Coordinates of C-alpha atoms in Angstrom, one line a residue:
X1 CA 88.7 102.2 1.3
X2 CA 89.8 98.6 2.0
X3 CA 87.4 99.0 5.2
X4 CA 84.6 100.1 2.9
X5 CA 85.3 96.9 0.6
X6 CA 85.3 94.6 3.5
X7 CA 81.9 95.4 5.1
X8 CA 80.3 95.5 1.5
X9 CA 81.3 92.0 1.1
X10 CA 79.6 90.6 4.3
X11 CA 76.4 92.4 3.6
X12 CA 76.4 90.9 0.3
X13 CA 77.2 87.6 1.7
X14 CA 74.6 87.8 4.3
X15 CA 71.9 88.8 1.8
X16 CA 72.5 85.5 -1.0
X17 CA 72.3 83.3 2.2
X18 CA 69.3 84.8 3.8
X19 CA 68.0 84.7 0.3
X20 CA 68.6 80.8 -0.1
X21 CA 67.0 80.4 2.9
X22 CA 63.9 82.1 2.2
X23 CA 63.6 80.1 -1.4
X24 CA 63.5 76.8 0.8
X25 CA 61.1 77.6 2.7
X26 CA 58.6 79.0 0.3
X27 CA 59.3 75.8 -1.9
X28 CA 59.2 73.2 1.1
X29 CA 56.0 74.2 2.8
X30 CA 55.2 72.9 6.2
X31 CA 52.6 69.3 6.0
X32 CA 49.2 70.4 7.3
X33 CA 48.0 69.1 10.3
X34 CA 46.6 64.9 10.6
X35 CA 42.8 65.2 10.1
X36 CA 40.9 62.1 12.0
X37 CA 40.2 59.3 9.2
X38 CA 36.3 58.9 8.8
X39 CA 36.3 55.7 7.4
X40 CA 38.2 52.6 8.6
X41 CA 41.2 51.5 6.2
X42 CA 40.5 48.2 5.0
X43 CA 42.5 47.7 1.9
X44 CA 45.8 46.4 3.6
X45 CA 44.8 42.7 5.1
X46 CA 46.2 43.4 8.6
X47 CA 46.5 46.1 10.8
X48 CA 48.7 47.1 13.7
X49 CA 47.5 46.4 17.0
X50 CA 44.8 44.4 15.8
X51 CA 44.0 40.8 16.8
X52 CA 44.5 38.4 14.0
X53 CA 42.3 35.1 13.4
X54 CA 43.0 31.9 14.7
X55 CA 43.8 29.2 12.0
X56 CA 41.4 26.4 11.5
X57 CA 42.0 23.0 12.9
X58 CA 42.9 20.8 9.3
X59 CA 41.1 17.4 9.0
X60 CA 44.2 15.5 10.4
X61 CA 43.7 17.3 13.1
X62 CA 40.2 16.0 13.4
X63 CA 41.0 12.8 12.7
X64 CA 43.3 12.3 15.0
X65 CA 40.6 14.2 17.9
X66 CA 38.1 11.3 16.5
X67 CA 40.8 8.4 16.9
X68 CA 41.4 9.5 20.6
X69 CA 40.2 6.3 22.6
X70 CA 38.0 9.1 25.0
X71 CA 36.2 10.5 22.3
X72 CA 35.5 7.5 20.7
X73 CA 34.1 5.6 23.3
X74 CA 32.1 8.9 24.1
X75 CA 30.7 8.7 21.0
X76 CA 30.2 5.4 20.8
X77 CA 27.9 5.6 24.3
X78 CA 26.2 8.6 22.7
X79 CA 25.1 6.5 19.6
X80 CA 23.8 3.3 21.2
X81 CA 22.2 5.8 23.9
X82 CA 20.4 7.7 20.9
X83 CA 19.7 4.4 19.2
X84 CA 18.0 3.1 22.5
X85 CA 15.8 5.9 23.4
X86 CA 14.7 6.3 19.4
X87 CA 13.6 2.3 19.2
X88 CA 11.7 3.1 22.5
X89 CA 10.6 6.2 21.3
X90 CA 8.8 3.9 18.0
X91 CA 8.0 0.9 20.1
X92 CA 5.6 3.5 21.9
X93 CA 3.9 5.5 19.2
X94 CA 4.2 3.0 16.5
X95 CA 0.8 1.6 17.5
X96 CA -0.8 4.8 17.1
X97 CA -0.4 5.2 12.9
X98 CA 0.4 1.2 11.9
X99 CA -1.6 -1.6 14.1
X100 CA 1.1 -4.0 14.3
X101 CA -0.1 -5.7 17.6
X102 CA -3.3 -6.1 15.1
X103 CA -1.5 -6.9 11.8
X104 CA 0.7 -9.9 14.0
X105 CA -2.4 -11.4 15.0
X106 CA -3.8 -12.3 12.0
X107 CA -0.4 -13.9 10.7
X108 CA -0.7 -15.8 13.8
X109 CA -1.2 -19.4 12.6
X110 CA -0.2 -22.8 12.6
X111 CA 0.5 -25.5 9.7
X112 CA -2.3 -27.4 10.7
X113 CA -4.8 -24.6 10.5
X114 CA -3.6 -23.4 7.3
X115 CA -3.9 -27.1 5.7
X116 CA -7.8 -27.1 6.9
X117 CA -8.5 -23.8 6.2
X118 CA -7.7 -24.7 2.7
X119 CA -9.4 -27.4 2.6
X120 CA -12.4 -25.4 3.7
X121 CA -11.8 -23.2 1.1
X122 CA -11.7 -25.8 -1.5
X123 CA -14.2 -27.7 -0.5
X124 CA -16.6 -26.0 1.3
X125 CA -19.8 -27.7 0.5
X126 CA -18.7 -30.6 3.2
X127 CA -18.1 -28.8 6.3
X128 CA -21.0 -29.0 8.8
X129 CA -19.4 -26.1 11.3
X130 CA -20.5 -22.7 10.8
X131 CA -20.4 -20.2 13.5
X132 CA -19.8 -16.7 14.3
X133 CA -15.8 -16.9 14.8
X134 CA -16.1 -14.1 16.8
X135 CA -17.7 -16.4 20.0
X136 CA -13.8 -18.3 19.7
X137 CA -12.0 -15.4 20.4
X138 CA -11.4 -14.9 16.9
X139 CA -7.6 -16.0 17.2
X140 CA -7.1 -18.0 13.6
X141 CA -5.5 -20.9 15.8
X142 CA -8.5 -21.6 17.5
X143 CA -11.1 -21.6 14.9
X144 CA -11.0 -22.4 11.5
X145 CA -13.9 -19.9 11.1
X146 CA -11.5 -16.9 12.0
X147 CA -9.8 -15.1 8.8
X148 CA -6.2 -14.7 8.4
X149 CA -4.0 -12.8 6.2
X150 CA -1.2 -15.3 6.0
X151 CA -3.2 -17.5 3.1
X152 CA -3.9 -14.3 1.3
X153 CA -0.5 -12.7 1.1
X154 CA 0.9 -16.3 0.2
X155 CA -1.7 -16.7 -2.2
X156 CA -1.2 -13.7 -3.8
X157 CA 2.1 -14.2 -4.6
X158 CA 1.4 -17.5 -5.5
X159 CA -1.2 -16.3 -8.0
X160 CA 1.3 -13.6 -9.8
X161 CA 3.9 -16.5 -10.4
X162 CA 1.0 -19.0 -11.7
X163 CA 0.6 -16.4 -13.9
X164 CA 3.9 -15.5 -14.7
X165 CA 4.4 -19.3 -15.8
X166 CA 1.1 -19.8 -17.7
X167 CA 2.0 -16.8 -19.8
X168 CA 5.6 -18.0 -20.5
X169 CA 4.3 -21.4 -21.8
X170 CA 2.3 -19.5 -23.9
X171 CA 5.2 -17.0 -25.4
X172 CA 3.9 -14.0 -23.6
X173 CA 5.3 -14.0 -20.8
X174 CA 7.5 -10.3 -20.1
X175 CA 9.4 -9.0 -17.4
X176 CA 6.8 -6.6 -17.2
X177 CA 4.0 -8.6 -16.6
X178 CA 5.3 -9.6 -13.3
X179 CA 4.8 -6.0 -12.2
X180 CA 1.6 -5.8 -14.4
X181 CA 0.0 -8.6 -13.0
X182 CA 0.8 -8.0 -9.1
X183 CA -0.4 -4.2 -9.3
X184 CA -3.6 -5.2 -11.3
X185 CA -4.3 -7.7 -8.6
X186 CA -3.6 -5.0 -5.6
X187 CA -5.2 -2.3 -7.5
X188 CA -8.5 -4.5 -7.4
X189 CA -8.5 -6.2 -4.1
X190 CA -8.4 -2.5 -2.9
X191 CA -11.5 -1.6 -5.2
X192 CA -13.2 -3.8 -3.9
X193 CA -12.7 -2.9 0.2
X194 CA -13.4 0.5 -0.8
X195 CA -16.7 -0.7 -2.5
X196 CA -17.8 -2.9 0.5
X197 CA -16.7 0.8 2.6
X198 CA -19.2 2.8 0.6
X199 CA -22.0 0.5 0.8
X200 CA -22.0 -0.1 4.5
X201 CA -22.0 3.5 4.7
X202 CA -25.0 4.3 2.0
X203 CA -27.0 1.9 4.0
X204 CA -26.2 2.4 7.0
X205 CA -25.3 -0.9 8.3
X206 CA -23.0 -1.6 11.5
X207 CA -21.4 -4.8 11.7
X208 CA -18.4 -6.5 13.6
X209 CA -16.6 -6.3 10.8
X210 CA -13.0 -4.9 10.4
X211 CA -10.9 -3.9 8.0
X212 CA -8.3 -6.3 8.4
X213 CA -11.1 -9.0 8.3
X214 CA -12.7 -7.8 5.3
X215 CA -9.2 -7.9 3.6
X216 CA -8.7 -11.8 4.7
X217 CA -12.3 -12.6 3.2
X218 CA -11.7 -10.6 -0.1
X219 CA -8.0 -12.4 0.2
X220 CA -9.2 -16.2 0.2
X221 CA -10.4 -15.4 -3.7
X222 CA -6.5 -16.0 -4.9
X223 CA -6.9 -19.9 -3.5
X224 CA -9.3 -20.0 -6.4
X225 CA -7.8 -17.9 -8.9
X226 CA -4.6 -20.3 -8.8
X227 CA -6.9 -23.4 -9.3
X228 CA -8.0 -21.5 -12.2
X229 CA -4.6 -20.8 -13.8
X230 CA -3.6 -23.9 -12.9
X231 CA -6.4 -25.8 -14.8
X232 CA -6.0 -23.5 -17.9
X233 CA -2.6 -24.2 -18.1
X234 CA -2.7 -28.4 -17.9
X235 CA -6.7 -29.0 -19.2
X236 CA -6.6 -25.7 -21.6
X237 CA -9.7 -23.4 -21.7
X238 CA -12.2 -26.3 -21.3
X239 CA -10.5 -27.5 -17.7
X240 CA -10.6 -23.1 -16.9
X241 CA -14.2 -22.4 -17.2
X242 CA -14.6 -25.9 -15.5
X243 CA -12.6 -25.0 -12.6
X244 CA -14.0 -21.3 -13.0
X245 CA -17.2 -22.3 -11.8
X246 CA -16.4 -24.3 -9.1
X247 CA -14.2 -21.9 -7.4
X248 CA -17.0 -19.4 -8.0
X249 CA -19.1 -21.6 -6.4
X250 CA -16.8 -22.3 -3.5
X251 CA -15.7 -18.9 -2.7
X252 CA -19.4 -17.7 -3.0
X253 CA -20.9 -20.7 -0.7
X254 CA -18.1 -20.0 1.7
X255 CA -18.3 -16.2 2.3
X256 CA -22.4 -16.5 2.6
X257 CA -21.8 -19.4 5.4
X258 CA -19.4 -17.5 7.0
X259 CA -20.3 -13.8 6.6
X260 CA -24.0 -14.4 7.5
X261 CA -23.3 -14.9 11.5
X262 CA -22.0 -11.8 11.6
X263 CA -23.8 -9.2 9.0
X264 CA -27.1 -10.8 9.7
X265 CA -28.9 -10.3 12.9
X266 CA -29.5 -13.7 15.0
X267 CA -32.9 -13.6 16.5
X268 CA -36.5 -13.6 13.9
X269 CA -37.4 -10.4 15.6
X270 CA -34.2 -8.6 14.2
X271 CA -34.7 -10.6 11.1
X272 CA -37.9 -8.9 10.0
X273 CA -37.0 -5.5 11.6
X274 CA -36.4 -2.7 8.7
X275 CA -32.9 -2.7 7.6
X276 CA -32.6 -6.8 7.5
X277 CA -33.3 -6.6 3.8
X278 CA -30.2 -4.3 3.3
X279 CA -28.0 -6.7 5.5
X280 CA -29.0 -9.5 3.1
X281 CA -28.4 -7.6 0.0
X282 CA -24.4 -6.2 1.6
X283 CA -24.0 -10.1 2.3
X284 CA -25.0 -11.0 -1.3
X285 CA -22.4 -8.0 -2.9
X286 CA -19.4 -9.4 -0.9
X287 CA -20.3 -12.7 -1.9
X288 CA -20.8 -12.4 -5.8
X289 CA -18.6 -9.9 -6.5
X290 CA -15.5 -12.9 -5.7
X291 CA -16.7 -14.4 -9.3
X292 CA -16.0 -11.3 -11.0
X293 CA -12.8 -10.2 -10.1
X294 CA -11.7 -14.3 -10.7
X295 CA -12.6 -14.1 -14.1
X296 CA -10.9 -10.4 -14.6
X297 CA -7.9 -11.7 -13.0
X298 CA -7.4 -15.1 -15.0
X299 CA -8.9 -14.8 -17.9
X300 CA -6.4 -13.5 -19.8
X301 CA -4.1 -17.1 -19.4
X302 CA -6.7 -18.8 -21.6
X303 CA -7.1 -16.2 -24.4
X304 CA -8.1 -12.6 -25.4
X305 CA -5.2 -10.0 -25.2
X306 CA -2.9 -9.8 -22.2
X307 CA -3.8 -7.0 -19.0
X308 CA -4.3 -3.9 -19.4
X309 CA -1.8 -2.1 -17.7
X310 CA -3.7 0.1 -15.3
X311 CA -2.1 3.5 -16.6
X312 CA -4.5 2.7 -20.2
X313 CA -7.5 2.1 -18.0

């Protein structure tokens, strides 16, 4: 009996632990088998095994690269290298948009030329010496006949101040009409090439003419228009329509002795050939068309309202 009570007591031992174990295992189930990832794991910043970015240089890194006495005297000789080869590069093809060979000849003169060119400009009516100032070379320092731009641009200017003052001793005078006054000028000077243009093209007339030459000719007009300010401002509107027609006068006697040499033909045959009428009248329309843009120009410093600006015109 105490046999039989022994042996029942190890199977019943041997049954609650095989039992336990058998409980754990049906709770704790084995972890299935790793599957290969489809997509790449990018939410953590950094990886194992992977190679990581290099950190950029800071600026005081840089700066301290730049103020290495190498690289600045590389770059230095890289600069005045570039800078060399680029005013070359101009100096070359400059010519080929902007004539400035062209443009430096006609501001080519000398104090001497410009006091008798204004004095043939003035006073025209007493100079025996026409010619075509194309048989001198056509350098303005070697004929008084020859145009030039430098008594243009300076009388421009001179002109927009004239009238700057003859509106101020007047009360009118505005920061604005310096502008005014200088674009109006420009403005017109321009019309008027572009006029002379179109009518050598609609008659079909050919002449030695250029464009630079036909700006110096429709230039000389502002030696006049300052006589004319000036006289309206010292002898009032009697000593401006006096001076007026003088400088008309001038300018048109001038351009007509000058001009004809060169729009004109020179022998009679040419002279009566068809197309010599039409040279007469294109000599005629650069000639009187000085008188009109004088009195447009200055007629406002004696009376009748001020400019219009050209934006009202």
């Amino acid at each position: 009996q105490h046999y039989y009570i022994t042996n029942n007591l190890r199977v019943h031992a041997w049954e609650k632990t095989w039992y336990m174990d058998f409980n754990v295992h049906q709770r704790a189930p084995a972890a299935p088998a790793s599957q290969p990832e489809l997509f790449e794991d990018t939410s953590t910043p950094q990886q194992v095994g992977r190679p990581q970015p290099q950190a950029t240089p800071s600026f005081q890194q840089y700066g301290q690269y730049i103020q290495d006495p190498i690289v600045a005297n590389m770059a230095m000789e890289y600069g005045s290298s570039l800078a060399t080869s680029g005013k070359a590069y101009v100096e070359q093809n400059l010519d080929r948009y902007i004539p400035v060979s062209r443009v430096k000849f006609y501001f080519a003169v000398t104090t001497d030329y410009v006091i008798h060119k204004l004095m043939l400009l003035l006073f025209p009516f007493l100079n025996k010496e026409w010619g075509a100032y194309n048989n001198a070379g056509g350098e303005p320092t070697r004929h008084l006949n020859s145009p030039d731009l430098y008594i243009p641009v300076m009388g421009f200017a001179t002109y927009v101040v004239a009238v700057a003052v003859a509106l101020g001793s007047q009360g009118k005078f505005s920061p604005e009409m310096l502008g005014i006054t200088a674009t109006t000028a420009f403005v017109w000077l321009m019309i008027e090439i572009g006029i002379v243009q179109l009518a050598m093209y609609l008659i079909s007339v050919s002449t030695d003419i250029k464009i630079f030459d036909l700006a110096s000719f429709s230039g000389y007009k502002f030696v006049h228009m300052i006589v004319c300010v000036v006289a309206a401002m010292v002898l009032g509107s009697t000593g401006y329509y006096l001076s007026f027609i003088y400088s008309s006068a001038a300018i048109v006697y001038f351009l007509i002795c000058t001009l004809r040499y060169i729009i004109l033909p020179d022998s009679n045959e040419d002279r009566i050939a068809r197309g010599s009428k039409r040279r007469n009248n294109l000599l005629l329309l650069i000639a009187f068309i000085q008188p009109l843009i004088i009195f447009w120009l200055t007629h406002h410093v004696t009376y009748g309202p001020d400019p219009v600006p050209l934006t009202k015109i």
